[in-house]
């Protein structure tokens, strides 16, 4: 009995250490992977399409888009097009107008984010819905981690976004350069809470692989157990994970 109690205490202490380590990793990755919206200084300096897109000024936008030879995908100093700017600002009518005028929904800005991934990280389900309705792709490889919008959404526990991206054909088992899939990121960079549980379930229901391992050969089930995420462990076991 005493031996069992000591083993239980050691296991609990181990889980606490792991959780602290990965809470720090989440914070680090959040900083490292943070998108860079236009700063107030950049916004104040915007003219033309960038200014109209940020403001959602449809009158100016219409006039500018009607100018012969207008460059719809002009870039600011950070490589953002008017479509990126409109997405950051949640200007959905501006997004529709820009795409109708030929804006490329797959253009990547300096940190290699497209409009879909920008809306994804912002947990902006309505803007994402607009972009996907305009044939923006959920399949692109984006970010410095060679990931996808789905991986970003799973990392953050944006479960509604995850379901939209899955429906739009996002690659379920894409492996980024950290050797993590969306399902793995939902575990290793998640907090084990309700939104990450719903994210995990959406991925499992869609058929995401539970067999792909991380770089060290650990399965999603092993990773969930190591973190003490019992609800996720049950979800994975119910899906046949080993």
mmCIF file with all atom_site columns, C-alpha atoms in Angstrom, residues 51-153:
data_model
loop_
_atom_site.group_PDB
_atom_site.id
_atom_site.type_symbol
_atom_site.label_atom_id
_atom_site.label_alt_id
_atom_site.label_comp_id
_atom_site.label_asym_id
_atom_site.label_entity_id
_atom_site.label_seq_id
_atom_site.pdbx_PDB_ins_code
_atom_site.Cartn_x
_atom_site.Cartn_y
_atom_site.Cartn_z
_atom_site.occupancy
_atom_site.B_iso_or_equiv
_atom_site.pdbx_formal_charge
_atom_site.auth_seq_id
_atom_site.auth_comp_id
_atom_site.auth_asym_id
_atom_site.auth_atom_id
_atom_site.pdbx_PDB_model_num
ATOM 1   C CA . UNK A 1 51  ? -6.220  51.550 -47.009 1.00 0.00 ? 51  UNK A CA 1
ATOM 2   C CA . UNK A 1 52  ? -9.595  50.761 -48.546 1.00 0.00 ? 52  UNK A CA 1
ATOM 3   C CA . UNK A 1 53  ? -9.266  47.070 -47.660 1.00 0.00 ? 53  UNK A CA 1
ATOM 4   C CA . UNK A 1 54  ? -8.409  47.802 -44.030 1.00 0.00 ? 54  UNK A CA 1
ATOM 5   C CA . UNK A 1 55  ? -11.260 50.283 -43.670 1.00 0.00 ? 55  UNK A CA 1
ATOM 6   C CA . UNK A 1 56  ? -13.754 48.207 -45.621 1.00 0.00 ? 56  UNK A CA 1
ATOM 7   C CA . UNK A 1 57  ? -14.441 51.311 -47.684 1.00 0.00 ? 57  UNK A CA 1
ATOM 8   C CA . UNK A 1 58  ? -16.361 49.732 -50.522 1.00 0.00 ? 58  UNK A CA 1
ATOM 9   C CA . UNK A 1 59  ? -16.750 52.958 -52.498 1.00 0.00 ? 59  UNK A CA 1
ATOM 10  C CA . UNK A 1 60  ? -13.001 53.574 -52.643 1.00 0.00 ? 60  UNK A CA 1
ATOM 11  C CA . UNK A 1 61  ? -12.314 49.912 -53.188 1.00 0.00 ? 61  UNK A CA 1
ATOM 12  C CA . UNK A 1 62  ? -14.678 49.731 -56.144 1.00 0.00 ? 62  UNK A CA 1
ATOM 13  C CA . UNK A 1 63  ? -13.177 52.829 -57.768 1.00 0.00 ? 63  UNK A CA 1
ATOM 14  C CA . UNK A 1 64  ? -9.618  51.614 -57.271 1.00 0.00 ? 64  UNK A CA 1
ATOM 15  C CA . UNK A 1 65  ? -10.346 48.127 -58.570 1.00 0.00 ? 65  UNK A CA 1
ATOM 16  C CA . UNK A 1 66  ? -11.874 49.653 -61.708 1.00 0.00 ? 66  UNK A CA 1
ATOM 17  C CA . UNK A 1 67  ? -8.632  51.473 -62.606 1.00 0.00 ? 67  UNK A CA 1
ATOM 18  C CA . UNK A 1 68  ? -6.995  49.809 -65.650 1.00 0.00 ? 68  UNK A CA 1
ATOM 19  C CA . UNK A 1 69  ? -3.817  48.008 -64.714 1.00 0.00 ? 69  UNK A CA 1
ATOM 20  C CA . UNK A 1 70  ? -4.452  48.103 -60.962 1.00 0.00 ? 70  UNK A CA 1
ATOM 21  C CA . UNK A 1 71  ? -2.263  45.607 -59.079 1.00 0.00 ? 71  UNK A CA 1
ATOM 22  C CA . UNK A 1 72  ? -4.797  43.722 -56.965 1.00 0.00 ? 72  UNK A CA 1
ATOM 23  C CA . UNK A 1 73  ? -2.080  41.793 -55.123 1.00 0.00 ? 73  UNK A CA 1
ATOM 24  C CA . UNK A 1 74  ? 0.193   44.754 -54.370 1.00 0.00 ? 74  UNK A CA 1
ATOM 25  C CA . UNK A 1 75  ? 2.291   44.162 -51.272 1.00 0.00 ? 75  UNK A CA 1
ATOM 26  C CA . UNK A 1 76  ? 3.122   46.316 -48.264 1.00 0.00 ? 76  UNK A CA 1
ATOM 27  C CA . UNK A 1 77  ? 6.508   46.235 -46.548 1.00 0.00 ? 77  UNK A CA 1
ATOM 28  C CA . UNK A 1 78  ? 5.648   42.957 -44.806 1.00 0.00 ? 78  UNK A CA 1
ATOM 29  C CA . UNK A 1 79  ? 4.470   41.279 -47.971 1.00 0.00 ? 79  UNK A CA 1
ATOM 30  C CA . UNK A 1 80  ? 0.777   41.644 -47.120 1.00 0.00 ? 80  UNK A CA 1
ATOM 31  C CA . UNK A 1 81  ? -1.642  42.084 -49.993 1.00 0.00 ? 81  UNK A CA 1
ATOM 32  C CA . UNK A 1 82  ? -4.926  43.993 -49.635 1.00 0.00 ? 82  UNK A CA 1
ATOM 33  C CA . UNK A 1 83  ? -6.589  40.591 -49.178 1.00 0.00 ? 83  UNK A CA 1
ATOM 34  C CA . UNK A 1 84  ? -4.347  39.813 -46.192 1.00 0.00 ? 84  UNK A CA 1
ATOM 35  C CA . UNK A 1 85  ? -5.123  43.227 -44.742 1.00 0.00 ? 85  UNK A CA 1
ATOM 36  C CA . UNK A 1 86  ? -8.872  42.792 -45.234 1.00 0.00 ? 86  UNK A CA 1
ATOM 37  C CA . UNK A 1 87  ? -8.681  39.371 -43.580 1.00 0.00 ? 87  UNK A CA 1
ATOM 38  C CA . UNK A 1 88  ? -6.823  40.702 -40.549 1.00 0.00 ? 88  UNK A CA 1
ATOM 39  C CA . UNK A 1 89  ? -9.443  43.495 -40.295 1.00 0.00 ? 89  UNK A CA 1
ATOM 40  C CA . UNK A 1 90  ? -12.392 41.099 -40.792 1.00 0.00 ? 90  UNK A CA 1
ATOM 41  C CA . UNK A 1 91  ? -13.635 43.162 -43.714 1.00 0.00 ? 91  UNK A CA 1
ATOM 42  C CA . UNK A 1 92  ? -15.634 40.428 -45.411 1.00 0.00 ? 92  UNK A CA 1
ATOM 43  C CA . UNK A 1 93  ? -17.250 42.524 -48.153 1.00 0.00 ? 93  UNK A CA 1
ATOM 44  C CA . UNK A 1 94  ? -13.816 43.840 -49.068 1.00 0.00 ? 94  UNK A CA 1
ATOM 45  C CA . UNK A 1 95  ? -12.591 40.249 -49.278 1.00 0.00 ? 95  UNK A CA 1
ATOM 46  C CA . UNK A 1 96  ? -15.415 39.398 -51.671 1.00 0.00 ? 96  UNK A CA 1
ATOM 47  C CA . UNK A 1 97  ? -14.674 42.429 -53.851 1.00 0.00 ? 97  UNK A CA 1
ATOM 48  C CA . UNK A 1 98  ? -10.945 41.737 -53.978 1.00 0.00 ? 98  UNK A CA 1
ATOM 49  C CA . UNK A 1 99  ? -11.414 38.087 -54.917 1.00 0.00 ? 99  UNK A CA 1
ATOM 50  C CA . UNK A 1 100 ? -13.963 39.042 -57.575 1.00 0.00 ? 100 UNK A CA 1
ATOM 51  C CA . UNK A 1 101 ? -11.349 41.394 -59.003 1.00 0.00 ? 101 UNK A CA 1
ATOM 52  C CA . UNK A 1 102 ? -8.791  38.602 -59.219 1.00 0.00 ? 102 UNK A CA 1
ATOM 53  C CA . UNK A 1 103 ? -6.976  38.667 -55.868 1.00 0.00 ? 103 UNK A CA 1
ATOM 54  C CA . UNK A 1 104 ? -4.985  35.478 -55.301 1.00 0.00 ? 104 UNK A CA 1
ATOM 55  C CA . UNK A 1 105 ? -6.314  33.783 -52.166 1.00 0.00 ? 105 UNK A CA 1
ATOM 56  C CA . UNK A 1 106 ? -3.176  31.635 -51.927 1.00 0.00 ? 106 UNK A CA 1
ATOM 57  C CA . UNK A 1 107 ? -0.616  34.431 -51.756 1.00 0.00 ? 107 UNK A CA 1
ATOM 58  C CA . UNK A 1 108 ? 1.711   34.131 -48.742 1.00 0.00 ? 108 UNK A CA 1
ATOM 59  C CA . UNK A 1 109 ? 2.998   37.116 -46.798 1.00 0.00 ? 109 UNK A CA 1
ATOM 60  C CA . UNK A 1 110 ? 6.497   37.358 -45.317 1.00 0.00 ? 110 UNK A CA 1
ATOM 61  C CA . UNK A 1 111 ? 5.881   34.781 -42.599 1.00 0.00 ? 111 UNK A CA 1
ATOM 62  C CA . UNK A 1 112 ? 4.275   32.466 -45.179 1.00 0.00 ? 112 UNK A CA 1
ATOM 63  C CA . UNK A 1 113 ? 0.671   32.876 -44.052 1.00 0.00 ? 113 UNK A CA 1
ATOM 64  C CA . UNK A 1 114 ? -2.223  32.952 -46.484 1.00 0.00 ? 114 UNK A CA 1
ATOM 65  C CA . UNK A 1 115 ? -5.633  34.479 -45.823 1.00 0.00 ? 115 UNK A CA 1
ATOM 66  C CA . UNK A 1 116 ? -7.136  31.136 -44.745 1.00 0.00 ? 116 UNK A CA 1
ATOM 67  C CA . UNK A 1 117 ? -4.457  30.606 -42.104 1.00 0.00 ? 117 UNK A CA 1
ATOM 68  C CA . UNK A 1 118 ? -4.782  34.208 -40.909 1.00 0.00 ? 118 UNK A CA 1
ATOM 69  C CA . UNK A 1 119 ? -8.525  33.731 -40.317 1.00 0.00 ? 119 UNK A CA 1
ATOM 70  C CA . UNK A 1 120 ? -7.825  30.327 -38.763 1.00 0.00 ? 120 UNK A CA 1
ATOM 71  C CA . UNK A 1 121 ? -5.359  31.622 -36.179 1.00 0.00 ? 121 UNK A CA 1
ATOM 72  C CA . UNK A 1 122 ? -7.748  34.470 -35.319 1.00 0.00 ? 122 UNK A CA 1
ATOM 73  C CA . UNK A 1 123 ? -10.527 31.897 -34.674 1.00 0.00 ? 123 UNK A CA 1
ATOM 74  C CA . UNK A 1 124 ? -12.562 33.977 -37.110 1.00 0.00 ? 124 UNK A CA 1
ATOM 75  C CA . UNK A 1 125 ? -15.065 31.400 -38.306 1.00 0.00 ? 125 UNK A CA 1
ATOM 76  C CA . UNK A 1 126 ? -17.181 33.806 -40.347 1.00 0.00 ? 126 UNK A CA 1
ATOM 77  C CA . UNK A 1 127 ? -14.283 35.250 -42.330 1.00 0.00 ? 127 UNK A CA 1
ATOM 78  C CA . UNK A 1 128 ? -12.969 31.742 -42.893 1.00 0.00 ? 128 UNK A CA 1
ATOM 79  C CA . UNK A 1 129 ? -16.410 30.713 -44.142 1.00 0.00 ? 129 UNK A CA 1
ATOM 80  C CA . UNK A 1 130 ? -16.359 33.595 -46.646 1.00 0.00 ? 130 UNK A CA 1
ATOM 81  C CA . UNK A 1 131 ? -12.873 32.717 -47.893 1.00 0.00 ? 131 UNK A CA 1
ATOM 82  C CA . UNK A 1 132 ? -13.709 29.047 -48.342 1.00 0.00 ? 132 UNK A CA 1
ATOM 83  C CA . UNK A 1 133 ? -16.916 29.960 -50.169 1.00 0.00 ? 133 UNK A CA 1
ATOM 84  C CA . UNK A 1 134 ? -14.737 31.931 -52.597 1.00 0.00 ? 134 UNK A CA 1
ATOM 85  C CA . UNK A 1 135 ? -12.658 28.823 -53.341 1.00 0.00 ? 135 UNK A CA 1
ATOM 86  C CA . UNK A 1 136 ? -9.719  29.709 -51.087 1.00 0.00 ? 136 UNK A CA 1
ATOM 87  C CA . UNK A 1 137 ? -7.770  26.522 -50.418 1.00 0.00 ? 137 UNK A CA 1
ATOM 88  C CA . UNK A 1 138 ? -7.519  24.760 -47.058 1.00 0.00 ? 138 UNK A CA 1
ATOM 89  C CA . UNK A 1 139 ? -4.729  22.584 -48.466 1.00 0.00 ? 139 UNK A CA 1
ATOM 90  C CA . UNK A 1 140 ? -1.781  24.972 -48.651 1.00 0.00 ? 140 UNK A CA 1
ATOM 91  C CA . UNK A 1 141 ? 1.501   24.470 -46.818 1.00 0.00 ? 141 UNK A CA 1
ATOM 92  C CA . UNK A 1 142 ? 1.991   27.603 -44.751 1.00 0.00 ? 142 UNK A CA 1
ATOM 93  C CA . UNK A 1 143 ? 4.137   29.134 -42.001 1.00 0.00 ? 143 UNK A CA 1
ATOM 94  C CA . UNK A 1 144 ? 7.800   28.721 -41.170 1.00 0.00 ? 144 UNK A CA 1
ATOM 95  C CA . UNK A 1 145 ? 6.913   25.290 -39.768 1.00 0.00 ? 145 UNK A CA 1
ATOM 96  C CA . UNK A 1 146 ? 5.743   23.962 -43.152 1.00 0.00 ? 146 UNK A CA 1
ATOM 97  C CA . UNK A 1 147 ? 2.370   23.324 -41.592 1.00 0.00 ? 147 UNK A CA 1
ATOM 98  C CA . UNK A 1 148 ? -1.226  23.893 -42.622 1.00 0.00 ? 148 UNK A CA 1
ATOM 99  C CA . UNK A 1 149 ? -4.157  25.939 -41.435 1.00 0.00 ? 149 UNK A CA 1
ATOM 100 C CA . UNK A 1 150 ? -5.562  22.742 -39.893 1.00 0.00 ? 150 UNK A CA 1
ATOM 101 C CA . UNK A 1 151 ? -2.428  22.175 -37.830 1.00 0.00 ? 151 UNK A CA 1
ATOM 102 C CA . UNK A 1 152 ? -2.578  25.776 -36.589 1.00 0.00 ? 152 UNK A CA 1
ATOM 103 C CA . UNK A 1 153 ? -6.244  25.405 -35.661 1.00 0.00 ? 153 UNK A CA 1
#
